[in-house]
PDB file of C-alpha atoms and ligand atoms in Angstrom:
ATOM      1  CA  MET A   1     -85.443 -55.592 101.229  1.00  0.00           C
ATOM      2  CA  ILE A   2     -81.632 -56.337 102.216  1.00  0.00           C
ATOM      3  CA  GLN A   3     -79.405 -53.881 100.531  1.00  0.00           C
ATOM      4  CA  PRO A   4     -76.003 -55.851  99.755  1.00  0.00           C
ATOM      5  CA  PRO A   5     -72.985 -53.323 101.157  1.00  0.00           C
ATOM      6  CA  ALA A   6     -71.245 -50.910  99.094  1.00  0.00           C
ATOM      7  CA  PRO A   7     -67.697 -52.474  97.400  1.00  0.00           C
ATOM      8  CA  VAL A   8     -65.094 -52.204  99.173  1.00  0.00           C
ATOM      9  CA  TRP A   9     -62.048 -50.019  98.554  1.00  0.00           C
ATOM     10  CA  PRO A  10     -63.459 -48.500  95.373  1.00  0.00           C
ATOM     11  CA  ALA A  11     -60.394 -46.102  94.606  1.00  0.00           C
ATOM     12  CA  ASP A  12     -58.510 -46.770  91.786  1.00  0.00           C
ATOM     13  CA  SER A  13     -55.003 -47.006  93.297  1.00  0.00           C
ATOM     14  CA  PHE A  14     -53.645 -48.788  96.212  1.00  0.00           C
ATOM     15  CA  GLN A  15     -50.426 -46.108  96.772  1.00  0.00           C
ATOM     16  CA  PRO A  16     -52.168 -43.978  99.214  1.00  0.00           C
ATOM     17  CA  VAL A  17     -52.724 -47.341 101.528  1.00  0.00           C
ATOM     18  CA  LEU A  18     -49.526 -48.303 101.097  1.00  0.00           C
ATOM     19  CA  ASP A  19     -48.309 -45.064 101.994  1.00  0.00           C
ATOM     20  CA  ARG A  20     -50.290 -44.728 104.996  1.00  0.00           C
ATOM     21  CA  ILE A  21     -48.751 -48.471 106.095  1.00  0.00           C
ATOM     22  CA  ALA A  22     -45.383 -46.983 105.437  1.00  0.00           C
ATOM     23  CA  ILE A  23     -45.644 -44.235 107.556  1.00  0.00           C
ATOM     24  CA  GLU A  24     -47.229 -46.282 110.474  1.00  0.00           C
ATOM     25  CA  ILE A  25     -44.693 -48.784 110.142  1.00  0.00           C
ATOM     26  CA  ALA A  26     -41.442 -46.309 109.822  1.00  0.00           C
ATOM     27  CA  VAL A  27     -42.261 -45.598 113.896  1.00  0.00           C
ATOM     28  CA  ARG A  28     -42.848 -48.623 115.128  1.00  0.00           C
ATOM     29  CA  ALA A  29     -40.072 -49.678 117.362  1.00  0.00           C
ATOM     30  CA  GLU A  30     -40.730 -53.501 117.545  1.00  0.00           C
ATOM     31  CA  ARG A  31     -39.130 -55.370 114.436  1.00  0.00           C
ATOM     32  CA  GLY A  32     -38.028 -58.974 115.607  1.00  0.00           C
ATOM     33  CA  ALA A  33     -35.023 -60.178 114.843  1.00  0.00           C
ATOM     34  CA  PRO A  34     -33.767 -62.124 111.558  1.00  0.00           C
ATOM     35  CA  ALA A  35     -33.283 -65.567 111.529  1.00  0.00           C
ATOM     36  CA  ASP A  36     -29.686 -66.953 112.386  1.00  0.00           C
ATOM     37  CA  TYR A  37     -29.800 -70.281 112.346  1.00  0.00           C
ATOM     38  CA  ILE A  38     -29.038 -69.693 108.892  1.00  0.00           C
ATOM     39  CA  PRO A  39     -25.618 -67.512 109.009  1.00  0.00           C
ATOM     40  CA  ALA A  40     -26.259 -66.069 105.760  1.00  0.00           C
ATOM     41  CA  LEU A  41     -29.869 -64.351 106.842  1.00  0.00           C
ATOM     42  CA  ALA A  42     -28.398 -63.341 109.895  1.00  0.00           C
ATOM     43  CA  CYS A  43     -26.791 -60.198 108.716  1.00  0.00           C
ATOM     44  CA  ALA A  44     -29.896 -58.736 107.272  1.00  0.00           C
ATOM     45  CA  ASP A  45     -31.430 -55.167 108.187  1.00  0.00           C
ATOM     46  CA  PRO A  46     -34.450 -55.437 110.533  1.00  0.00           C
ATOM     47  CA  HIS A  47     -35.427 -51.968 109.369  1.00  0.00           C
ATOM     48  CA  ARG A  48     -36.045 -52.647 105.806  1.00  0.00           C
ATOM     49  CA  PHE A  49     -39.074 -53.051 104.866  1.00  0.00           C
ATOM     50  CA  GLY A  50     -41.039 -53.291 101.623  1.00  0.00           C
ATOM     51  CA  MET A  51     -44.626 -53.931 100.649  1.00  0.00           C
ATOM     52  CA  ALA A  52     -46.187 -54.556  97.066  1.00  0.00           C
ATOM     53  CA  VAL A  53     -49.275 -54.872  95.852  1.00  0.00           C
ATOM     54  CA  ALA A  54     -50.180 -56.603  92.415  1.00  0.00           C
ATOM     55  CA  GLU A  55     -53.731 -56.233  90.796  1.00  0.00           C
ATOM     56  CA  LEU A  56     -54.982 -58.918  87.842  1.00  0.00           C
ATOM     57  CA  ASP A  57     -53.544 -57.422  85.189  1.00  0.00           C
ATOM     58  CA  GLY A  58     -49.952 -56.930  86.486  1.00  0.00           C
ATOM     59  CA  THR A  59     -50.566 -53.131  87.329  1.00  0.00           C
ATOM     60  CA  VAL A  60     -48.044 -53.038  90.825  1.00  0.00           C
ATOM     61  CA  TYR A  61     -47.754 -50.718  93.513  1.00  0.00           C
ATOM     62  CA  GLY A  62     -45.389 -50.465  95.933  1.00  0.00           C
ATOM     63  CA  VAL A  63     -43.525 -48.963  99.033  1.00  0.00           C
ATOM     64  CA  GLY A  64     -40.147 -48.955 100.407  1.00  0.00           C
ATOM     65  CA  ASP A  65     -38.024 -51.362  99.621  1.00  0.00           C
ATOM     66  CA  TRP A  66     -40.489 -53.323  97.644  1.00  0.00           C
ATOM     67  CA  GLN A  67     -37.908 -53.309  94.292  1.00  0.00           C
ATOM     68  CA  THR A  68     -35.112 -54.869  96.473  1.00  0.00           C
ATOM     69  CA  PRO A  69     -34.496 -58.682  96.284  1.00  0.00           C
ATOM     70  CA  PHE A  70     -34.778 -60.782  99.532  1.00  0.00           C
ATOM     71  CA  SER A  71     -34.252 -64.626 100.636  1.00  0.00           C
ATOM     72  CA  ALA A  72     -38.097 -65.855  99.270  1.00  0.00           C
ATOM     73  CA  GLN A  73     -37.191 -69.180 101.487  1.00  0.00           C
ATOM     74  CA  SER A  74     -40.828 -70.910 102.406  1.00  0.00           C
ATOM     75  CA  LEU A  75     -42.897 -68.505  99.971  1.00  0.00           C
ATOM     76  CA  THR A  76     -41.282 -70.952  97.465  1.00  0.00           C
ATOM     77  CA  LYS A  77     -43.134 -73.582  98.962  1.00  0.00           C
ATOM     78  CA  THR A  78     -46.220 -72.239  97.750  1.00  0.00           C
ATOM     79  CA  PHE A  79     -44.973 -72.136  93.665  1.00  0.00           C
ATOM     80  CA  THR A  80     -43.768 -75.229  94.332  1.00  0.00           C
ATOM     81  CA  LEU A  81     -46.665 -76.913  95.796  1.00  0.00           C
ATOM     82  CA  ALA A  82     -48.729 -75.488  92.820  1.00  0.00           C
ATOM     83  CA  LEU A  83     -46.619 -76.919  90.453  1.00  0.00           C
ATOM     84  CA  VAL A  84     -47.149 -80.317  91.085  1.00  0.00           C
ATOM     85  CA  LEU A  85     -50.558 -79.857  92.170  1.00  0.00           C
ATOM     86  CA  ALA A  86     -50.789 -78.930  88.529  1.00  0.00           C
ATOM     87  CA  GLN A  87     -49.544 -82.265  87.415  1.00  0.00           C
ATOM     88  CA  GLU A  88     -49.936 -84.848  90.107  1.00  0.00           C
ATOM     89  CA  GLY A  89     -53.690 -83.778  91.397  1.00  0.00           C
ATOM     90  CA  GLU A  90     -55.134 -85.174  94.486  1.00  0.00           C
ATOM     91  CA  ALA A  91     -52.658 -88.023  94.317  1.00  0.00           C
ATOM     92  CA  LEU A  92     -50.184 -85.754  96.109  1.00  0.00           C
ATOM     93  CA  TRP A  93     -52.548 -86.435  99.173  1.00  0.00           C
ATOM     94  CA  ARG A  94     -51.221 -90.015  99.674  1.00  0.00           C
ATOM     95  CA  TYR A  95     -48.012 -88.489 100.928  1.00  0.00           C
ATOM     96  CA  VAL A  96     -48.747 -85.391 102.587  1.00  0.00           C
ATOM     97  CA  GLY A  97     -51.757 -84.154 104.587  1.00  0.00           C
ATOM     98  CA  ARG A  98     -53.102 -80.738 104.716  1.00  0.00           C
ATOM     99  CA  GLU A  99     -54.322 -79.899 108.312  1.00  0.00           C
ATOM    100  CA  PRO A 100     -52.150 -77.087 110.396  1.00  0.00           C
ATOM    101  CA  SER A 101     -49.869 -78.768 112.472  1.00  0.00           C
ATOM    102  CA  GLY A 102     -49.481 -76.556 115.489  1.00  0.00           C
ATOM    103  CA  ASN A 103     -46.244 -77.104 115.618  1.00  0.00           C
ATOM    104  CA  PRO A 104     -42.924 -75.251 114.609  1.00  0.00           C
ATOM    105  CA  PHE A 105     -41.995 -75.388 110.878  1.00  0.00           C
ATOM    106  CA  ASN A 106     -39.210 -77.430 111.253  1.00  0.00           C
ATOM    107  CA  SER A 107     -40.430 -79.921 114.020  1.00  0.00           C
ATOM    108  CA  LEU A 108     -39.776 -83.421 113.749  1.00  0.00           C
ATOM    109  CA  VAL A 109     -41.962 -85.008 116.640  1.00  0.00           C
ATOM    110  CA  GLN A 110     -45.237 -85.349 114.442  1.00  0.00           C
ATOM    111  CA  LEU A 111     -43.594 -87.417 111.850  1.00  0.00           C
ATOM    112  CA  GLU A 112     -43.400 -90.069 113.895  1.00  0.00           C
ATOM    113  CA  TYR A 113     -46.233 -90.963 114.956  1.00  0.00           C
ATOM    114  CA  GLU A 114     -48.109 -90.263 111.850  1.00  0.00           C
ATOM    115  CA  ASP A 115     -45.889 -92.888 109.693  1.00  0.00           C
ATOM    116  CA  GLY A 116     -43.480 -90.438 108.409  1.00  0.00           C
ATOM    117  CA  ILE A 117     -46.502 -88.537 106.480  1.00  0.00           C
ATOM    118  CA  PRO A 118     -46.289 -84.672 106.609  1.00  0.00           C
ATOM    119  CA  ARG A 119     -49.195 -82.508 108.035  1.00  0.00           C
ATOM    120  CA  ASN A 120     -49.265 -80.168 105.198  1.00  0.00           C
ATOM    121  CA  PRO A 121     -47.031 -78.846 102.517  1.00  0.00           C
ATOM    122  CA  PHE A 122     -45.560 -76.130 104.005  1.00  0.00           C
ATOM    123  CA  ILE A 123     -43.661 -77.119 107.302  1.00  0.00           C
ATOM    124  CA  ASN A 124     -40.731 -78.347 105.904  1.00  0.00           C
ATOM    125  CA  ALA A 125     -41.025 -82.159 106.146  1.00  0.00           C
ATOM    126  CA  GLY A 126     -43.835 -81.320 103.889  1.00  0.00           C
ATOM    127  CA  ALA A 127     -42.089 -79.163 101.449  1.00  0.00           C
ATOM    128  CA  LEU A 128     -39.506 -81.650 100.903  1.00  0.00           C
ATOM    129  CA  VAL A 129     -42.019 -84.279 100.239  1.00  0.00           C
ATOM    130  CA  VAL A 130     -43.866 -81.614  97.562  1.00  0.00           C
ATOM    131  CA  THR A 131     -39.625 -80.562  95.973  1.00  0.00           C
ATOM    132  CA  ASP A 132     -39.232 -84.306  95.885  1.00  0.00           C
ATOM    133  CA  HIS A 133     -42.407 -85.275  93.668  1.00  0.00           C
ATOM    134  CA  LEU A 134     -41.426 -81.895  92.072  1.00  0.00           C
ATOM    135  CA  HIS A 135     -37.997 -83.105  90.872  1.00  0.00           C
ATOM    136  CA  SER A 136     -38.938 -86.738  90.331  1.00  0.00           C
ATOM    137  CA  LEU A 137     -41.891 -85.325  87.801  1.00  0.00           C
ATOM    138  CA  THR A 138     -39.483 -82.687  86.084  1.00  0.00           C
ATOM    139  CA  GLY A 139     -36.291 -83.910  86.201  1.00  0.00           C
ATOM    140  CA  ASP A 140     -35.129 -80.529  87.473  1.00  0.00           C
ATOM    141  CA  ALA A 141     -37.165 -79.133  90.614  1.00  0.00           C
ATOM    142  CA  ILE A 142     -35.489 -75.753  90.995  1.00  0.00           C
ATOM    143  CA  GLY A 143     -35.366 -75.360  87.208  1.00  0.00           C
ATOM    144  CA  THR A 144     -38.672 -75.598  86.665  1.00  0.00           C
ATOM    145  CA  LEU A 145     -39.853 -73.735  90.254  1.00  0.00           C
ATOM    146  CA  LEU A 146     -37.067 -70.865  88.306  1.00  0.00           C
ATOM    147  CA  GLU A 147     -39.071 -70.970  85.134  1.00  0.00           C
ATOM    148  CA  PHE A 148     -42.218 -70.207  86.727  1.00  0.00           C
ATOM    149  CA  LEU A 149     -41.232 -67.225  88.690  1.00  0.00           C
ATOM    150  CA  ARG A 150     -39.796 -65.979  85.879  1.00  0.00           C
ATOM    151  CA  ALA A 151     -42.462 -66.196  83.304  1.00  0.00           C
ATOM    152  CA  GLU A 152     -44.982 -65.018  85.994  1.00  0.00           C
ATOM    153  CA  SER A 153     -42.321 -61.959  87.240  1.00  0.00           C
ATOM    154  CA  GLY A 154     -41.675 -60.813  83.643  1.00  0.00           C
ATOM    155  CA  ASN A 155     -37.959 -60.846  84.837  1.00  0.00           C
ATOM    156  CA  PRO A 156     -35.261 -63.578  83.217  1.00  0.00           C
ATOM    157  CA  ASP A 157     -32.667 -62.983  85.772  1.00  0.00           C
ATOM    158  CA  LEU A 158     -34.641 -64.367  88.722  1.00  0.00           C
ATOM    159  CA  GLY A 159     -32.447 -66.472  90.332  1.00  0.00           C
ATOM    160  CA  PHE A 160     -31.009 -68.458  93.759  1.00  0.00           C
ATOM    161  CA  ASN A 161     -28.428 -66.989  95.904  1.00  0.00           C
ATOM    162  CA  PRO A 162     -25.464 -70.063  95.742  1.00  0.00           C
ATOM    163  CA  SER A 163     -23.838 -68.872  98.818  1.00  0.00           C
ATOM    164  CA  VAL A 164     -27.171 -68.670 101.079  1.00  0.00           C
ATOM    165  CA  ALA A 165     -27.952 -72.211  99.576  1.00  0.00           C
ATOM    166  CA  ALA A 166     -24.130 -73.050 100.763  1.00  0.00           C
ATOM    167  CA  SER A 167     -24.987 -71.875 104.289  1.00  0.00           C
ATOM    168  CA  GLU A 168     -28.414 -73.581 104.120  1.00  0.00           C
ATOM    169  CA  THR A 169     -26.183 -76.922 103.193  1.00  0.00           C
ATOM    170  CA  ALA A 170     -24.009 -76.357 105.843  1.00  0.00           C
ATOM    171  CA  ASN A 171     -26.141 -76.023 108.433  1.00  0.00           C
ATOM    172  CA  GLY A 172     -29.196 -78.118 107.438  1.00  0.00           C
ATOM    173  CA  ASP A 173     -28.830 -81.078 109.833  1.00  0.00           C
ATOM    174  CA  ARG A 174     -32.248 -80.474 110.953  1.00  0.00           C
ATOM    175  CA  ASN A 175     -33.973 -80.472 107.033  1.00  0.00           C
ATOM    176  CA  ALA A 176     -31.352 -83.355 106.563  1.00  0.00           C
ATOM    177  CA  ALA A 177     -33.167 -85.442 109.303  1.00  0.00           C
ATOM    178  CA  LEU A 178     -36.525 -84.746 107.987  1.00  0.00           C
ATOM    179  CA  ALA A 179     -36.059 -86.448 104.818  1.00  0.00           C
ATOM    180  CA  HIS A 180     -34.011 -88.930 105.810  1.00  0.00           C
ATOM    181  CA  PHE A 181     -36.624 -90.364 108.446  1.00  0.00           C
ATOM    182  CA  MET A 182     -39.291 -89.677 105.665  1.00  0.00           C
ATOM    183  CA  ALA A 183     -37.351 -91.999 103.291  1.00  0.00           C
ATOM    184  CA  SER A 184     -37.216 -94.899 105.892  1.00  0.00           C
ATOM    185  CA  TYR A 185     -41.141 -94.301 105.774  1.00  0.00           C
ATOM    186  CA  GLY A 186     -40.650 -94.815 101.899  1.00  0.00           C
ATOM    187  CA  ASN A 187     -42.012 -91.369 101.851  1.00  0.00           C
ATOM    188  CA  VAL A 188     -38.831 -89.740  99.522  1.00  0.00           C
ATOM    189  CA  ALA A 189     -38.180 -91.236  96.166  1.00  0.00           C
ATOM    190  CA  ASN A 190     -35.289 -89.399  94.813  1.00  0.00           C
ATOM    191  CA  PRO A 191     -31.692 -89.883  97.192  1.00  0.00           C
ATOM    192  CA  VAL A 192     -31.666 -87.604  99.844  1.00  0.00           C
ATOM    193  CA  PRO A 193     -28.801 -85.515  98.891  1.00  0.00           C
ATOM    194  CA  VAL A 194     -30.201 -84.980  95.403  1.00  0.00           C
ATOM    195  CA  LEU A 195     -33.325 -83.763  97.280  1.00  0.00           C
ATOM    196  CA  LEU A 196     -31.668 -81.519  99.901  1.00  0.00           C
ATOM    197  CA  ASP A 197     -29.620 -79.976  97.269  1.00  0.00           C
ATOM    198  CA  GLN A 198     -33.095 -79.124  95.324  1.00  0.00           C
ATOM    199  CA  TYR A 199     -34.466 -77.848  98.646  1.00  0.00           C
ATOM    200  CA  PHE A 200     -31.790 -75.782  99.612  1.00  0.00           C
ATOM    201  CA  ARG A 201     -31.360 -74.228  96.245  1.00  0.00           C
ATOM    202  CA  GLN A 202     -35.121 -73.285  96.242  1.00  0.00           C
ATOM    203  CA  CYS A 203     -35.071 -71.361  99.565  1.00  0.00           C
ATOM    204  CA  SER A 204     -32.186 -69.497  98.417  1.00  0.00           C
ATOM    205  CA  VAL A 205     -34.352 -68.050  95.475  1.00  0.00           C
ATOM    206  CA  GLU A 206     -34.254 -64.381  95.571  1.00  0.00           C
ATOM    207  CA  ALA A 207     -37.024 -61.801  94.071  1.00  0.00           C
ATOM    208  CA  THR A 208     -38.180 -58.614  95.154  1.00  0.00           C
ATOM    209  CA  CYS A 209     -41.890 -57.714  96.789  1.00  0.00           C
ATOM    210  CA  ALA A 210     -43.285 -57.045  93.270  1.00  0.00           C
ATOM    211  CA  GLU A 211     -41.786 -60.094  91.511  1.00  0.00           C
ATOM    212  CA  LEU A 212     -43.000 -62.268  94.096  1.00  0.00           C
ATOM    213  CA  ALA A 213     -46.656 -60.332  94.304  1.00  0.00           C
ATOM    214  CA  LEU A 214     -46.986 -60.884  90.387  1.00  0.00           C
ATOM    215  CA  ALA A 215     -45.774 -64.287  90.628  1.00  0.00           C
ATOM    216  CA  THR A 216     -48.568 -65.232  93.211  1.00  0.00           C
ATOM    217  CA  GLY A 217     -51.263 -63.673  90.668  1.00  0.00           C
ATOM    218  CA  PHE A 218     -52.125 -66.771  89.391  1.00  0.00           C
ATOM    219  CA  LEU A 219     -53.867 -67.843  92.497  1.00  0.00           C
ATOM    220  CA  ALA A 220     -55.820 -64.412  92.527  1.00  0.00           C
ATOM    221  CA  ARG A 221     -57.067 -65.101  89.339  1.00  0.00           C
ATOM    222  CA  HIS A 222     -58.018 -68.769  90.227  1.00  0.00           C
ATOM    223  CA  GLY A 223     -55.361 -70.599  89.002  1.00  0.00           C
ATOM    224  CA  ILE A 224     -54.692 -68.281  85.560  1.00  0.00           C
ATOM    225  CA  ARG A 225     -51.058 -67.413  84.849  1.00  0.00           C
ATOM    226  CA  ALA A 226     -49.979 -64.126  83.570  1.00  0.00           C
ATOM    227  CA  ASP A 227     -50.260 -65.310  79.811  1.00  0.00           C
ATOM    228  CA  ALA A 228     -53.721 -66.418  80.770  1.00  0.00           C
ATOM    229  CA  SER A 229     -52.875 -69.964  80.152  1.00  0.00           C
ATOM    230  CA  SER A 230     -54.008 -72.440  83.050  1.00  0.00           C
ATOM    231  CA  LEU A 231     -51.351 -73.916  85.444  1.00  0.00           C
ATOM    232  CA  LEU A 232     -54.556 -74.561  88.438  1.00  0.00           C
ATOM    233  CA  THR A 233     -58.117 -75.616  87.800  1.00  0.00           C
ATOM    234  CA  ARG A 234     -60.282 -72.742  89.997  1.00  0.00           C
ATOM    235  CA  SER A 235     -61.244 -75.669  92.505  1.00  0.00           C
ATOM    236  CA  GLN A 236     -57.064 -76.242  92.983  1.00  0.00           C
ATOM    237  CA  ALA A 237     -56.515 -72.768  93.623  1.00  0.00           C
ATOM    238  CA  LYS A 238     -59.245 -72.323  95.875  1.00  0.00           C
ATOM    239  CA  GLN A 239     -57.658 -75.572  97.417  1.00  0.00           C
ATOM    240  CA  VAL A 240     -53.759 -73.874  97.756  1.00  0.00           C
ATOM    241  CA  ASN A 241     -55.416 -70.716  99.018  1.00  0.00           C
ATOM    242  CA  ALA A 242     -57.181 -72.531 101.597  1.00  0.00           C
ATOM    243  CA  ILE A 243     -54.169 -74.234 103.181  1.00  0.00           C
ATOM    244  CA  MET A 244     -52.402 -71.003 102.575  1.00  0.00           C
ATOM    245  CA  LEU A 245     -55.049 -69.579 105.315  1.00  0.00           C
ATOM    246  CA  THR A 246     -55.066 -72.656 107.521  1.00  0.00           C
ATOM    247  CA  CYS A 247     -50.990 -73.619 107.535  1.00  0.00           C
ATOM    248  CA  GLY A 248     -48.878 -70.816 105.822  1.00  0.00           C
ATOM    249  CA  THR A 249     -48.029 -68.988 108.739  1.00  0.00           C
ATOM    250  CA  TYR A 250     -47.373 -72.376 111.045  1.00  0.00           C
ATOM    251  CA  ASP A 251     -48.333 -72.280 114.446  1.00  0.00           C
ATOM    252  CA  ALA A 252     -49.430 -68.666 114.171  1.00  0.00           C
ATOM    253  CA  ALA A 253     -51.976 -69.472 111.390  1.00  0.00           C
ATOM    254  CA  GLY A 254     -55.222 -68.671 113.566  1.00  0.00           C
ATOM    255  CA  ASP A 255     -53.367 -65.260 114.793  1.00  0.00           C
ATOM    256  CA  PHE A 256     -52.803 -64.493 110.933  1.00  0.00           C
ATOM    257  CA  ALA A 257     -55.840 -65.226 109.793  1.00  0.00           C
ATOM    258  CA  TYR A 258     -57.707 -63.570 113.036  1.00  0.00           C
ATOM    259  CA  ARG A 259     -55.495 -60.394 112.080  1.00  0.00           C
ATOM    260  CA  VAL A 260     -54.935 -60.140 108.155  1.00  0.00           C
ATOM    261  CA  GLY A 261     -58.102 -62.741 106.759  1.00  0.00           C
ATOM    262  CA  LEU A 262     -56.140 -63.459 103.946  1.00  0.00           C
ATOM    263  CA  PRO A 263     -54.678 -66.496 102.860  1.00  0.00           C
ATOM    264  CA  GLY A 264     -50.715 -66.138 103.220  1.00  0.00           C
ATOM    265  CA  LYS A 265     -47.506 -67.950 103.702  1.00  0.00           C
ATOM    266  CA  SER A 266     -44.443 -66.615 105.323  1.00  0.00           C
ATOM    267  CA  GLY A 267     -40.597 -67.228 104.611  1.00  0.00           C
ATOM    268  CA  VAL A 268     -37.430 -66.806 107.373  1.00  0.00           C
ATOM    269  CA  GLY A 269     -36.163 -64.097 104.983  1.00  0.00           C
ATOM    270  CA  GLY A 270     -38.852 -62.245 106.163  1.00  0.00           C
ATOM    271  CA  GLY A 271     -41.420 -62.373 103.566  1.00  0.00           C
ATOM    272  CA  ILE A 272     -45.135 -62.818 103.325  1.00  0.00           C
ATOM    273  CA  ILE A 273     -47.292 -63.016 100.456  1.00  0.00           C
ATOM    274  CA  ALA A 274     -50.662 -63.203 100.380  1.00  0.00           C
ATOM    275  CA  VAL A 275     -53.759 -63.687  97.999  1.00  0.00           C
ATOM    276  CA  VAL A 276     -57.350 -61.548  97.394  1.00  0.00           C
ATOM    277  CA  PRO A 277     -59.122 -63.966  95.636  1.00  0.00           C
ATOM    278  CA  GLY A 278     -60.149 -62.034  92.339  1.00  0.00           C
ATOM    279  CA  ARG A 279     -58.897 -58.624  93.305  1.00  0.00           C
ATOM    280  CA  CYS A 280     -55.064 -58.443  93.725  1.00  0.00           C
ATOM    281  CA  THR A 281     -51.761 -60.115  95.452  1.00  0.00           C
ATOM    282  CA  LEU A 282     -49.324 -58.601  98.087  1.00  0.00           C
ATOM    283  CA  CYS A 283     -45.859 -59.122  99.262  1.00  0.00           C
ATOM    284  CA  VAL A 284     -44.365 -57.459 102.301  1.00  0.00           C
ATOM    285  CA  TRP A 285     -40.675 -57.799 103.236  1.00  0.00           C
ATOM    286  CA  SER A 286     -39.030 -56.846 106.429  1.00  0.00           C
ATOM    287  CA  PRO A 287     -36.360 -59.416 107.633  1.00  0.00           C
ATOM    288  CA  GLY A 288     -37.174 -59.344 111.830  1.00  0.00           C
ATOM    289  CA  LEU A 289     -38.670 -62.266 112.793  1.00  0.00           C
ATOM    290  CA  ASP A 290     -41.241 -62.972 115.646  1.00  0.00           C
ATOM    291  CA  ALA A 291     -40.401 -66.185 117.763  1.00  0.00           C
ATOM    292  CA  ARG A 292     -43.098 -68.255 115.313  1.00  0.00           C
ATOM    293  CA  GLY A 293     -41.001 -67.314 111.944  1.00  0.00           C
ATOM    294  CA  ASN A 294     -43.147 -64.743 110.539  1.00  0.00           C
ATOM    295  CA  SER A 295     -42.128 -60.815 109.857  1.00  0.00           C
ATOM    296  CA  VAL A 296     -43.225 -58.538 112.394  1.00  0.00           C
ATOM    297  CA  ALA A 297     -43.293 -55.722 110.415  1.00  0.00           C
ATOM    298  CA  GLY A 298     -45.067 -57.672 107.604  1.00  0.00           C
ATOM    299  CA  VAL A 299     -47.793 -58.793 109.925  1.00  0.00           C
ATOM    300  CA  ALA A 300     -47.738 -55.098 110.981  1.00  0.00           C
ATOM    301  CA  ALA A 301     -48.093 -54.110 107.823  1.00  0.00           C
ATOM    302  CA  LEU A 302     -50.605 -56.305 106.141  1.00  0.00           C
ATOM    303  CA  ASP A 303     -53.448 -56.086 109.325  1.00  0.00           C
ATOM    304  CA  PRO A 304     -53.814 -52.723 108.848  1.00  0.00           C
ATOM    305  CA  PHE A 305     -54.517 -53.120 104.967  1.00  0.00           C
ATOM    306  CA  THR A 306     -57.136 -55.259 104.978  1.00  0.00           C
ATOM    307  CA  THR A 307     -58.944 -53.383 107.869  1.00  0.00           C
ATOM    308  CA  LEU A 308     -58.523 -49.768 105.714  1.00  0.00           C
ATOM    309  CA  THR A 309     -59.595 -51.342 102.276  1.00  0.00           C
ATOM    310  CA  GLY A 310     -61.963 -53.904 103.782  1.00  0.00           C
ATOM    311  CA  LEU A 311     -60.577 -56.653 101.452  1.00  0.00           C
ATOM    312  CA  SER A 312     -60.474 -59.778 102.738  1.00  0.00           C
ATOM    313  CA  VAL A 313     -62.150 -63.758 102.775  1.00  0.00           C
ATOM    314  CA  PHE A 314     -63.973 -62.992 105.761  1.00  0.00           C
TER     315      PHE A 314
HETATM  316  O1  DON B   1     -35.707 -74.860 105.562  1.00  0.00           O
HETATM  317  C1  DON B   1     -35.447 -74.007 106.183  1.00  0.00           C
HETATM  318  O2  DON B   1     -35.476 -74.309 107.589  1.00  0.00           O
HETATM  319  C2  DON B   1     -35.702 -72.285 105.381  1.00  0.00           C
HETATM  320  N1  DON B   1     -34.617 -72.986 104.526  1.00  0.00           N
HETATM  321  C3  DON B   1     -36.887 -72.049 105.102  1.00  0.00           C
HETATM  322  C4  DON B   1     -37.508 -72.291 106.430  1.00  0.00           C
HETATM  323  C5  DON B   1     -38.839 -71.242 106.377  1.00  0.00           C
HETATM  324  O3  DON B   1     -38.477 -69.978 105.682  1.00  0.00           O
HETATM  325  C6  DON B   1     -40.035 -71.218 107.220  1.00  0.00           C
HETATM  326  N2  DON B   1     -40.592 -70.039 107.043  1.00  0.00           N
HETATM  327  N3  DON B   1     -41.005 -69.537 108.418  1.00  0.00           N
END
């Protein structure tokens, strides 16, 4: 009879593997460059590196700059998607798809061919639709997001950075074009300036690796929040994890699945969150990005994490 393989990562602490990864990252020369299309992010130091792992019970292990707040940017698209799915369910998919786009995160080209319906909730166009729905459902998209992140992370002061939001607004022509274009197809309910204001504040949320790993915990607990209440059904948590795996790192999602093998979501602030369903969540931060907008050191750290621990969805 074939025996099942031994359980992976039997050690009772993730600290040794994090320490080993931090040493490997420290000697890496290649770091990428911080996002420069949002001036407030351009001055970030690409040598900053932090990584945190949160277990299902809220125990957190960390290394490097894991307690330094950074700009969460598109990581927040994961949380707004979950908050809308929780209330709206399957009806959301009439307004946004769930297929990888194979295009850059801020691309306009598919939108016209596909009648103003964005490919998925993680490209900017899709995230704008999700934030539009969250604002319609709650009357306060950014307030709802912050309330959720504060509760899950345990930090009542977690907030957004108004000067980053102002910088995004001042340099937001591409997002404004996406929102107006979708509005012309009837796929935006709120006035575009209201939607953009909500979206830019959402992108400007600042949090640490520890806080973001904790806030992602519901996806490893099959939809259950830190206080044991349910945000998503088990099936909906599976759906969000699946969309992270296939669309969370944009046109690099295939390479991320190959190297890391986990549902993950990146942001141009240099953060990446990742989920080991039923086991733990991770957040890694380093501001230097590759050409597709994913943190170079972040992916380089998640890759050995899954190799060393054997924790992956595959
Ligand atoms: O809207 C934007 O372009 C940025 N505020 C967020 C983009 C982002 O993080 C995409 N991630 N890789």
